[in-house]
XYZ file of C-alpha atoms in Angstrom:
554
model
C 0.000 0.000 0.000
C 2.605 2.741 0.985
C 4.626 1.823 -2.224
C 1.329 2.469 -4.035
C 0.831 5.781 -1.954
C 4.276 6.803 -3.125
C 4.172 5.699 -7.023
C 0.277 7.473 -7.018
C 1.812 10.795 -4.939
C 4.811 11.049 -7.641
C 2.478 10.691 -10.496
C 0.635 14.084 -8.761
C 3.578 15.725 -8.320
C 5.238 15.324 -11.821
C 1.719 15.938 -13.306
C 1.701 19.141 -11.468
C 4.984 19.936 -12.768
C 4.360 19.348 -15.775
C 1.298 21.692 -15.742
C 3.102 24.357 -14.575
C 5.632 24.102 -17.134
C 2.874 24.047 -19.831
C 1.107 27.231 -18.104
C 4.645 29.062 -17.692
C 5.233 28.781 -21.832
C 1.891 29.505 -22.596
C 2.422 33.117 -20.912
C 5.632 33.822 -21.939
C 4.054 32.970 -25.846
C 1.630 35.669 -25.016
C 4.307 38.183 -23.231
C 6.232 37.394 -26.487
C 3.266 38.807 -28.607
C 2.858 41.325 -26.723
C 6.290 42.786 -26.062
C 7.056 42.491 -29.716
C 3.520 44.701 -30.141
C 4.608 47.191 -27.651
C 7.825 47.590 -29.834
C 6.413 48.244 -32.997
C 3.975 50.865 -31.450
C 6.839 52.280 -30.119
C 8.229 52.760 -33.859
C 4.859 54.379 -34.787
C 5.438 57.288 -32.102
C 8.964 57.599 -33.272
C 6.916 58.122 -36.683
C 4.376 60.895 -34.275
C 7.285 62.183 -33.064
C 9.793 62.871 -36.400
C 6.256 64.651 -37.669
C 5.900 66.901 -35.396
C 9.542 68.056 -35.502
C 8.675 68.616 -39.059
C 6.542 71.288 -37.859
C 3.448 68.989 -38.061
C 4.137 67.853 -41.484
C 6.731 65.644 -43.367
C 6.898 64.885 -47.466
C 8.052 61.544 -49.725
C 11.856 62.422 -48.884
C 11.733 63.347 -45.083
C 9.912 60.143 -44.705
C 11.887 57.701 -47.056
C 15.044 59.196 -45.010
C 13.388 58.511 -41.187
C 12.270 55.121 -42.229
C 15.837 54.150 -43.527
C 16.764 54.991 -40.045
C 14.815 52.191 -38.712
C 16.204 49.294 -40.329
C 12.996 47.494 -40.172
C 13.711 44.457 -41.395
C 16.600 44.054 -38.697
C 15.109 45.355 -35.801
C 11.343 44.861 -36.343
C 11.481 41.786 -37.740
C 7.514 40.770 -38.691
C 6.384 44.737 -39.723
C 5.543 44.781 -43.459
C 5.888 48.288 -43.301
C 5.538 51.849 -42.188
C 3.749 54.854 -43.436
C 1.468 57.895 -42.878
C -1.812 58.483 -43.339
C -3.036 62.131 -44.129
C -6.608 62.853 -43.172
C -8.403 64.681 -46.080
C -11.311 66.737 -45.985
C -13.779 66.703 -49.380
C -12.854 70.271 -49.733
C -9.496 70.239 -49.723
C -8.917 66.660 -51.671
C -8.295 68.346 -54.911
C -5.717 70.699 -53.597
C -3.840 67.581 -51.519
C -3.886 65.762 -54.972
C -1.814 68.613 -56.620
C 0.229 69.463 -54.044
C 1.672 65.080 -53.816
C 1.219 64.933 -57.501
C 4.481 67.724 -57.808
C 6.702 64.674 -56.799
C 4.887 61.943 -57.633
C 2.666 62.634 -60.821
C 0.672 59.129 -60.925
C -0.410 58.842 -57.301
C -4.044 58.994 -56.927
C -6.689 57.997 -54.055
C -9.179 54.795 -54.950
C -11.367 53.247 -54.141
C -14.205 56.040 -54.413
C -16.998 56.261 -51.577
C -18.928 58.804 -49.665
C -18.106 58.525 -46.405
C -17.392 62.098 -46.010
C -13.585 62.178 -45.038
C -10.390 60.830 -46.622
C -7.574 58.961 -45.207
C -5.370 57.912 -47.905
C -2.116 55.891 -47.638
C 0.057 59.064 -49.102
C 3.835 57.570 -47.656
C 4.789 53.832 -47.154
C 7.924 52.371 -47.072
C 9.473 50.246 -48.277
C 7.503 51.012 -50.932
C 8.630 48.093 -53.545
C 6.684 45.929 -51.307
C 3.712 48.033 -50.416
C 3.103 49.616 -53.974
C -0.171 48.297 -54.250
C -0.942 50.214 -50.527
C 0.107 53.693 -52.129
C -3.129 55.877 -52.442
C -5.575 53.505 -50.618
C -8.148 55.207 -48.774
C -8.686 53.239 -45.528
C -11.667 55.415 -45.031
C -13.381 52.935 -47.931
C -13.890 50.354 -45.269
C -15.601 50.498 -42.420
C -13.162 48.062 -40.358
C -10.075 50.140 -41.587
C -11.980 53.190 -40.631
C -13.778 52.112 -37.037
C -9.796 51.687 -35.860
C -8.823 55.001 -37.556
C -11.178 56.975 -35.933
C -10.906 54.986 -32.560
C -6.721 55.939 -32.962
C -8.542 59.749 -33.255
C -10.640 60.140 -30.442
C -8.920 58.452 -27.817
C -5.346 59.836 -29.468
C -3.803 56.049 -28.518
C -2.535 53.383 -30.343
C -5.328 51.364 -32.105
C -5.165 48.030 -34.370
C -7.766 47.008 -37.049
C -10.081 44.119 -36.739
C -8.901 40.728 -39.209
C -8.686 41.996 -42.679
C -6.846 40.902 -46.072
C -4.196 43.729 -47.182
C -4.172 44.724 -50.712
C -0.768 43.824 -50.739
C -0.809 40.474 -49.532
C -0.773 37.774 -52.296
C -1.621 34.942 -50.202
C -4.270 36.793 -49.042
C -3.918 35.978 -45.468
C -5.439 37.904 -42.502
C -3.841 40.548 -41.251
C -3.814 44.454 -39.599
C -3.260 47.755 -39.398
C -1.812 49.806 -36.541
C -2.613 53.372 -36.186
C -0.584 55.674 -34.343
C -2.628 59.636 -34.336
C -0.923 62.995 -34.327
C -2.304 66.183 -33.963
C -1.707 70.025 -35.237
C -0.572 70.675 -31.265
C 1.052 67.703 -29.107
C -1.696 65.147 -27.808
C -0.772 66.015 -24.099
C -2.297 69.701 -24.708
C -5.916 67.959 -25.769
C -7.954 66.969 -23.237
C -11.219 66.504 -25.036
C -12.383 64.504 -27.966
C -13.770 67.476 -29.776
C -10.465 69.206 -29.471
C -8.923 65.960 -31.179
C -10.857 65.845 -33.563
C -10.855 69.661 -34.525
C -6.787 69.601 -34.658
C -6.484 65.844 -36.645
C -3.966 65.671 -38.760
C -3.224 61.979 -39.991
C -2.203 58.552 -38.440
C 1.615 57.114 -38.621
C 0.299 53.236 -39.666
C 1.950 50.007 -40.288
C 0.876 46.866 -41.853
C 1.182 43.415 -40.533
C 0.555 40.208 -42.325
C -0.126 37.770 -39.160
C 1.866 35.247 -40.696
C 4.656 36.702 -40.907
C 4.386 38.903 -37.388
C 4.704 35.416 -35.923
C 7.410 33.901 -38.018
C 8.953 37.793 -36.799
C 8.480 36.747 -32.970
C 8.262 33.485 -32.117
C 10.601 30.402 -33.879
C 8.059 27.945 -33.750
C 11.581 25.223 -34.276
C 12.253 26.192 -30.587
C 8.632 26.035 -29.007
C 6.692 22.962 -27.702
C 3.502 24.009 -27.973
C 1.043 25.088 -30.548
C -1.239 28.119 -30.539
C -4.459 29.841 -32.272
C -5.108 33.381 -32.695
C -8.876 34.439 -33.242
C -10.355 37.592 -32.989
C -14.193 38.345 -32.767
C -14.644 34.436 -33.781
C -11.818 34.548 -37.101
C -8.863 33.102 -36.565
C -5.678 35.195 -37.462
C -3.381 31.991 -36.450
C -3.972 28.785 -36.756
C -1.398 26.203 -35.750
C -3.483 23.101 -35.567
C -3.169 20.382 -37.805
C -5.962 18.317 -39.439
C -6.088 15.098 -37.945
C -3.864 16.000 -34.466
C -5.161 14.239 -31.594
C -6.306 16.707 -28.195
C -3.520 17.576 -26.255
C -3.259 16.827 -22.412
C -2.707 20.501 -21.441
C -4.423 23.426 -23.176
C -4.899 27.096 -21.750
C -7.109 29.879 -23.532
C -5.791 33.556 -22.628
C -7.574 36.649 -23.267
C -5.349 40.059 -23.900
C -6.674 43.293 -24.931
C -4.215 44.409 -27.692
C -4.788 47.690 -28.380
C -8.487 48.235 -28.444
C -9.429 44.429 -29.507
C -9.391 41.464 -27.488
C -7.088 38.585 -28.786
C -7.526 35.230 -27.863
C -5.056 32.669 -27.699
C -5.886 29.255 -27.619
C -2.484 26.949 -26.732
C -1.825 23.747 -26.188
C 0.721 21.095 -25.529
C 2.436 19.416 -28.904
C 3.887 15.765 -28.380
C 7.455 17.128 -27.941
C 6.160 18.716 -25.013
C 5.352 15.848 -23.386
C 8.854 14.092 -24.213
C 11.142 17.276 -23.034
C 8.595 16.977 -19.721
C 8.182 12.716 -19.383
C 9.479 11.532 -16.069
C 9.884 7.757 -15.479
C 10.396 8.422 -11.854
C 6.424 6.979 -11.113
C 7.101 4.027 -12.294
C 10.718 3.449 -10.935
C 9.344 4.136 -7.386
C 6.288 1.293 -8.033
C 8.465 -1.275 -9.520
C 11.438 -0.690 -7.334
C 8.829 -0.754 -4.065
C 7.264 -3.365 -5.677
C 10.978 -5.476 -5.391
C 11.451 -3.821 -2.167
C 8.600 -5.260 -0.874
C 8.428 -8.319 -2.359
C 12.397 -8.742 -0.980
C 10.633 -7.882 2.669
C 7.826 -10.719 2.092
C 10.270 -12.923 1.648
C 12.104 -11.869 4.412
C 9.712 -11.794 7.110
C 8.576 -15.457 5.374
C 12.346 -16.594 6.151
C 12.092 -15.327 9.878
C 8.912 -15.632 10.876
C 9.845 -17.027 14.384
C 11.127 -13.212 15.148
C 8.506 -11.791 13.899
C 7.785 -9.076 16.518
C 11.919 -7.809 16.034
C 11.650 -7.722 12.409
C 8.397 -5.291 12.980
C 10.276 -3.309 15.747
C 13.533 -2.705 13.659
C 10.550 -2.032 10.398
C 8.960 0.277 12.738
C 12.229 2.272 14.055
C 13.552 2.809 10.088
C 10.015 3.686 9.471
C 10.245 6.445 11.863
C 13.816 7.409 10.898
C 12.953 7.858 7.492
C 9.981 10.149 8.337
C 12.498 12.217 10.842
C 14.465 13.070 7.850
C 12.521 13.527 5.251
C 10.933 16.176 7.936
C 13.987 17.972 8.343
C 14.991 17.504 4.747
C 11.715 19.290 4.060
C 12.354 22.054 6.604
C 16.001 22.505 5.369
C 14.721 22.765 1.689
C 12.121 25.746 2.920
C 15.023 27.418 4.913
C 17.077 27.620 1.837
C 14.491 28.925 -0.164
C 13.744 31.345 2.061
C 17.119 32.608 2.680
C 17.659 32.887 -1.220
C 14.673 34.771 -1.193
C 15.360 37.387 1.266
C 19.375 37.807 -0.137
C 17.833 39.149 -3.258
C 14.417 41.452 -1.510
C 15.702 42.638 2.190
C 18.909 43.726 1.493
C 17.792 45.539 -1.293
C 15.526 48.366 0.588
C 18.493 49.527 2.641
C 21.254 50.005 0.050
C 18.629 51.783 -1.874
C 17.571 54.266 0.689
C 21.473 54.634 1.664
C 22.031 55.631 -2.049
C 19.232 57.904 -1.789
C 20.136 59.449 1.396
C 23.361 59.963 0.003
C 22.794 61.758 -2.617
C 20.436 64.003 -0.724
C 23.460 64.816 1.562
C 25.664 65.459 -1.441
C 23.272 67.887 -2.947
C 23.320 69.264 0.282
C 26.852 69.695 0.516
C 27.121 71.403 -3.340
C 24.341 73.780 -2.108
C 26.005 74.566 1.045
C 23.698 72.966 3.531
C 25.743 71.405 5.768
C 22.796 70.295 8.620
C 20.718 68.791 5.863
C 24.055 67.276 4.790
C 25.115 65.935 8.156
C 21.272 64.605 8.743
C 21.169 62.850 5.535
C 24.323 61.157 5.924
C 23.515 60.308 9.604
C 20.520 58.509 8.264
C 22.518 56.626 5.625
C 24.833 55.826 8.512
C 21.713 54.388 10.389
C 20.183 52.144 7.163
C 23.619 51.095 6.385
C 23.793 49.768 10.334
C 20.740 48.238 9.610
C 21.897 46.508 6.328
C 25.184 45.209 8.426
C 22.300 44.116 11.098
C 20.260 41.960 8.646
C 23.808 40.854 6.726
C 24.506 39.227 10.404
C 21.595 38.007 10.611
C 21.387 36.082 7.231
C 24.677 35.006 8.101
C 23.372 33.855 11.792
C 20.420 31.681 9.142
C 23.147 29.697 7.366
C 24.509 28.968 9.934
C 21.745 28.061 13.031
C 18.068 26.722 11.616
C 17.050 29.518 13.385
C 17.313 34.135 13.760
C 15.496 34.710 17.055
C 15.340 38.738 17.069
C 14.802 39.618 20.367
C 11.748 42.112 21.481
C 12.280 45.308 22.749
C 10.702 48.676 22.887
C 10.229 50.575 19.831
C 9.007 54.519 19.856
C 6.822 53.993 16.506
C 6.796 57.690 16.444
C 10.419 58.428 16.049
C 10.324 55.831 13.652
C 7.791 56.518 11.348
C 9.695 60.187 11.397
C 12.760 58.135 10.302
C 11.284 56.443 7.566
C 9.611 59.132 6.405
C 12.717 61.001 6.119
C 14.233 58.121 4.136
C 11.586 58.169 1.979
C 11.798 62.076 0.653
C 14.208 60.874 -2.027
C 12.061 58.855 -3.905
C 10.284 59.762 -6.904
C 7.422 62.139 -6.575
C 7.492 62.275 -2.819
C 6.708 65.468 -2.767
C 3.104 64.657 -3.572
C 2.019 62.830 -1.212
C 0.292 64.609 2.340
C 1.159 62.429 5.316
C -1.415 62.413 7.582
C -0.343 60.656 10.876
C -2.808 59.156 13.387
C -0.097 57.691 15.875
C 0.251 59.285 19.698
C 3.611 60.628 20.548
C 5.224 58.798 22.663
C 4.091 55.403 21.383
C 5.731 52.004 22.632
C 5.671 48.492 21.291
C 7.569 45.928 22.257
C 8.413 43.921 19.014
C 11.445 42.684 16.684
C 12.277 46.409 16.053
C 14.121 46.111 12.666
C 11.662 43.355 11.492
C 8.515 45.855 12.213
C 10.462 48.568 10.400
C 10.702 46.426 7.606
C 7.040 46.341 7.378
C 6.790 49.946 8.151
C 9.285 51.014 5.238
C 7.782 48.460 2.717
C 4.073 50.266 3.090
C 5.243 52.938 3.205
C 7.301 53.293 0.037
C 4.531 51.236 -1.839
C 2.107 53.995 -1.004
C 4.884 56.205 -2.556
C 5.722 54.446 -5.405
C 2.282 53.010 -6.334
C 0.588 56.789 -6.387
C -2.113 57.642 -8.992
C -0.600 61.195 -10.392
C -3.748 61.528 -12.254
C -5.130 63.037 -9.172
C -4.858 66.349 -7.841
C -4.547 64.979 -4.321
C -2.640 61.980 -3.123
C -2.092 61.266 0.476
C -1.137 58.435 3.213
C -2.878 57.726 6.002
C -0.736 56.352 8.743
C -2.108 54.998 11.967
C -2.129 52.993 14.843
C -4.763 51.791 17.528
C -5.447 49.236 19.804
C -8.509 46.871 19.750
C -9.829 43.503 20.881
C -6.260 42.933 22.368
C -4.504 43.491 19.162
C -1.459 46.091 18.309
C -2.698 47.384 14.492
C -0.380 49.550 11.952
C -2.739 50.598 9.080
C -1.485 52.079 6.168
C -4.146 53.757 4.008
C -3.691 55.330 0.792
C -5.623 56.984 -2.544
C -3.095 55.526 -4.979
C -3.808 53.074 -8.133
C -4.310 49.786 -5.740
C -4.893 46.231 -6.813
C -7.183 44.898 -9.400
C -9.822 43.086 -7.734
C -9.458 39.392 -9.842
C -5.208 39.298 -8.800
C -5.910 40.332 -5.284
C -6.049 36.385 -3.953
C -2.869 36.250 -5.353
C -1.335 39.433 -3.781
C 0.807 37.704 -1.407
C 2.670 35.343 -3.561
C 5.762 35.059 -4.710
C 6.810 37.426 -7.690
C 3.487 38.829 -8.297
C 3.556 42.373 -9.420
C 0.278 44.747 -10.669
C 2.113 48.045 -12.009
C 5.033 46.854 -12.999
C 4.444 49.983 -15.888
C 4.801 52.645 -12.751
C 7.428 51.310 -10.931
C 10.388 48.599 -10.717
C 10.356 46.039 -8.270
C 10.979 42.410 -7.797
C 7.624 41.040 -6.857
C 8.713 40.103 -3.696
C 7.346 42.918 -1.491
C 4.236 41.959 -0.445
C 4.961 38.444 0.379
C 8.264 39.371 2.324
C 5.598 41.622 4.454
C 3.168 39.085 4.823
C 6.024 36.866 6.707
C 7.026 39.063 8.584
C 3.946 39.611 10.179
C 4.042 35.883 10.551
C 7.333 36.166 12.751
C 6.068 39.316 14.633
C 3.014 36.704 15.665
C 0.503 38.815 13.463
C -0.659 38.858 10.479
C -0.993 41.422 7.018
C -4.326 41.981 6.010
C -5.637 44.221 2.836
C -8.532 46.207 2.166
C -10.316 48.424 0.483
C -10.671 45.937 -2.525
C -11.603 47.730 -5.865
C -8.756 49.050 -8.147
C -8.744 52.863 -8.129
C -9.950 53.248 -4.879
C -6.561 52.709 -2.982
C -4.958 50.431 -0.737
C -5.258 49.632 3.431
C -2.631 47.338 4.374
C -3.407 46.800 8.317
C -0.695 44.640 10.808
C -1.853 43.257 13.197
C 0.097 42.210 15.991
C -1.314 40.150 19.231
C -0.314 41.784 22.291
């Protein structure tokens, strides 16, 4: 039974390996995608941006030279292009005609239609392979234009639905991204109507899906499949007629630029060679010897039987000792890596900080604010050697015991609030404190600190400078026996579906706003576990804020 116990919990556990291996390609195939899309918009508002040097306005020339500067095919490998797109009112179509005509006598807008505005393709390079592009109002169609005037409005980056460009052979589906600029610079537009009233064209490339993937992703050096569909049509189809289902499949929705993609992946046979383990069935066969080896035995000496089940029982329990403080040792090491490359990290960087807030000081003659920045560098640096011992005291003992002692939380919280004035757009944020002067716990001091820094600087960091107002709430109470430390802010918080998973390893929200390892949150949450509390959030709806309460049994 126990070697059938053993062969059944290996099966689980590669099984579940296995799984996660499947689900960690899957999203890097996706992050792939979408990096790759983030790059080429990126060349689009290098596009925005060359026009508007330009005064607004670039011809044939200025753009063959900016697109040369590129090197598409090398550094944007999957684009099929990139060009501008002038918008046209009926008015003024004749005079736009003449005016491209003096350097190009043949070009000419089709196909005709009376949708009241033009938005012909009027540059596109390279051109050789996007001729048939040249002069192609994408005003014509209403899927071309629906993106267009999306890219318009909202003065972002918008893609096209699935259609067939005119210069595609094969006739494969593909896209078009927009990029919009303006007759002023988009930050100076607030309102739709004022977008609209100063439109001047879209900076556009084309993509034939095919060959965007062939651009990203060497399908030689994957082992799974995928589909791309869009609105029910599939852009990207890697399935083959005939292929049998696949043991692991995942369907991910991302929202790529004003459409949703789905992807639809799953596992190819090479997968499942690269990821087959034989270690089930060595553990059944080879408990299945070692047992029959014991039946035969306890057959042999059955007249001392109860010593034979004595000495089975003792090995029994001296396997289960160590595999216990294998187990224990495993976790230990894990968490030591853990906290090498997260708590030693929060010190250094306020030291830096601090010190170049005292050398500022020094250049602009301040000595006090010199001499108090450096004599809180001097204190985070002691810190740093304190949790240097400690990890030191971890590889070498199985455990740190921190001793308790009393900590003035308001001296503190003065302390890391000074540490904190260095960081990015600190000067924002109104502290409000709610904590009595005077103010003792007794509690791992540098381990609460921790905590204490880690809020704070997340309610720093994580601030939504949309708003007029951002602020921190810091307080501290006590209630139903219980020490609490609540941090409270206005700031961008945590989107309500990937709050469950808030306290895990590596997860990260806004990783757009600010750097960070991932490790923040759950580093906090353990520490509360070692200062015999517990981290709890609130405040649950992204936009809203964050609450992060500790709370500490007295």
């Amino acid at each position: 039974m126990l070697t059938f116990f053993a062969w059944y919990f290996s099966s689980e556990q590669v099984e579940e390996k296995i799984e996660q291996q499947f689900l960690r390609q899957a999203n890097q195939t996706v992050e792939l995608i979408s990096e790759r899309m983030r790059k080429y918009e990126d060349a689009l508002w290098s596009g925005v941006a060359t026009i508007h040097s330009q005064s607004y306005g670039i011809d044939y020339d200025e753009w063959f030279r900016f697109s040369s500067t590129l090197r598409l095919e090398k550094r944007y490998p999957g684009i099929n292009g990139i060009g501008v797109i002038y918008s046209v009112e009926p008015n003024d179509l004749e005079a736009f005609l003449v005016s491209e005509r003096k350097v190009r006598p043949d070009f000419g807008i089709f196909p005709q239609h009376d949708n009241g505005i033009y938005l012909p393709i009027t540059y596109i390079e390279p051109v050789d392979a996007n001729r048939k592009a040249v002069g192609l109002d994408v005003a014509h169609e209403r899927n071309r234009l629906q993106a267009a005037l999306a890219a318009r409005d909202s003065g972002e980056a918008k893609i096209t639905g699935p259609i067939v460009l005119v210069q595609d052979s094969e006739k494969t589906p593909g896209f078009l991204f927009y990029t919009p600029f303006y007759k002023e610079a988009d930050s100076g537009l607030a309102t739709v109507v004022e977008r609209r009233e100063n439109f001047v064209g879209l900076v556009y490339a084309p993509f034939i899906f095919n060959k965007l993937l062939e651009g990203t992703l060497d399908q030689s050096k994957r082992a799974i499949d995928l589909r791309i569909e869009d609105n029910g049509f599939i852009l990207y189809d890697e399935h083959k007629e005939g292929q049998a289902d696949s043991s692991y499949k995942k369907e991910i929705h991302v929202n790529m630029y004003g459409r949703e993609w789905i992807f639809s992946i799953w596992s190819t046979g090479s997968f499942l060679e690269q990821n087959h383990s034989n270690q089930p069935l060595i553990i059944l066969f080879g408990g299945i010897f070692i047992d029959s080896l014991l039946f035969a035995l306890f057959f042999m000496i059955s007249k001392r039987n109860q010593q034979a089940l004595a000495l089975a029982s003792y090995l029994t329990k001296q396997h289960r000792e160590k595999t216990a403080e294998l187990e224990v040792a495993n976790a230990e090491l894990k968490e030591f890596s853990y906290r090498t490359s997260h708590d030693l990290r929060s010190p250094l960087v306020s030291s830096i900080g601090l010190l170049g807030f005292a050398i500022k000081s020094i250049e602009n003659d301040k000595k006090a604010k010199a001499l108090a920045g450096l004599s809180h560098a001097n204190n985070s640096l002691q810190q740093l050697q304190i949790l240097v011992e400690g990890i030191l005291d971890l590889a070498k003992a199985s455990h740190l015991d921190e001793p308790d002692e009393p900590v003035d939380l308001s001296l503190m919280l003065d302390d890391v609030l000074m540490k904190m004035q260095c960081m990015e757009n600190a000067d924002r944020i109104v502290v409000h404190k709610n904590i009595t002067e005077g103010t003792v716990l007794t509690t791992k001091k540098f381990r609460f600190q921790l905590v204490l820094e880690n809020l704070v600087s997340n309610a720093i960091k994580y601030q939504d400078v949309k708003k007029e107002v951002s602020w921190v709430n810091i307080s501290t109470e006590e209630k139903d026996g219980c020490f609490i430390l609540s941090v409270e802010d206005n700031g961008l918080g945590i989107p309500e579906d990937l709050q469950p998973q808030m306290f895990s390893m590596f997860k990260r929200f806004h990783s757009n706003v600010a750097q960070g390892s991932g490790l923040g949150l759950y580093m906090m949450k353990k520490s509360a576990s070692i200062l015999r509390g517990d981290m709890v959030f609130s405040n649950g709806k992204e936009g809203i804020g964050s609450k992060f309460s500790l709370i500490i049994k007295l």
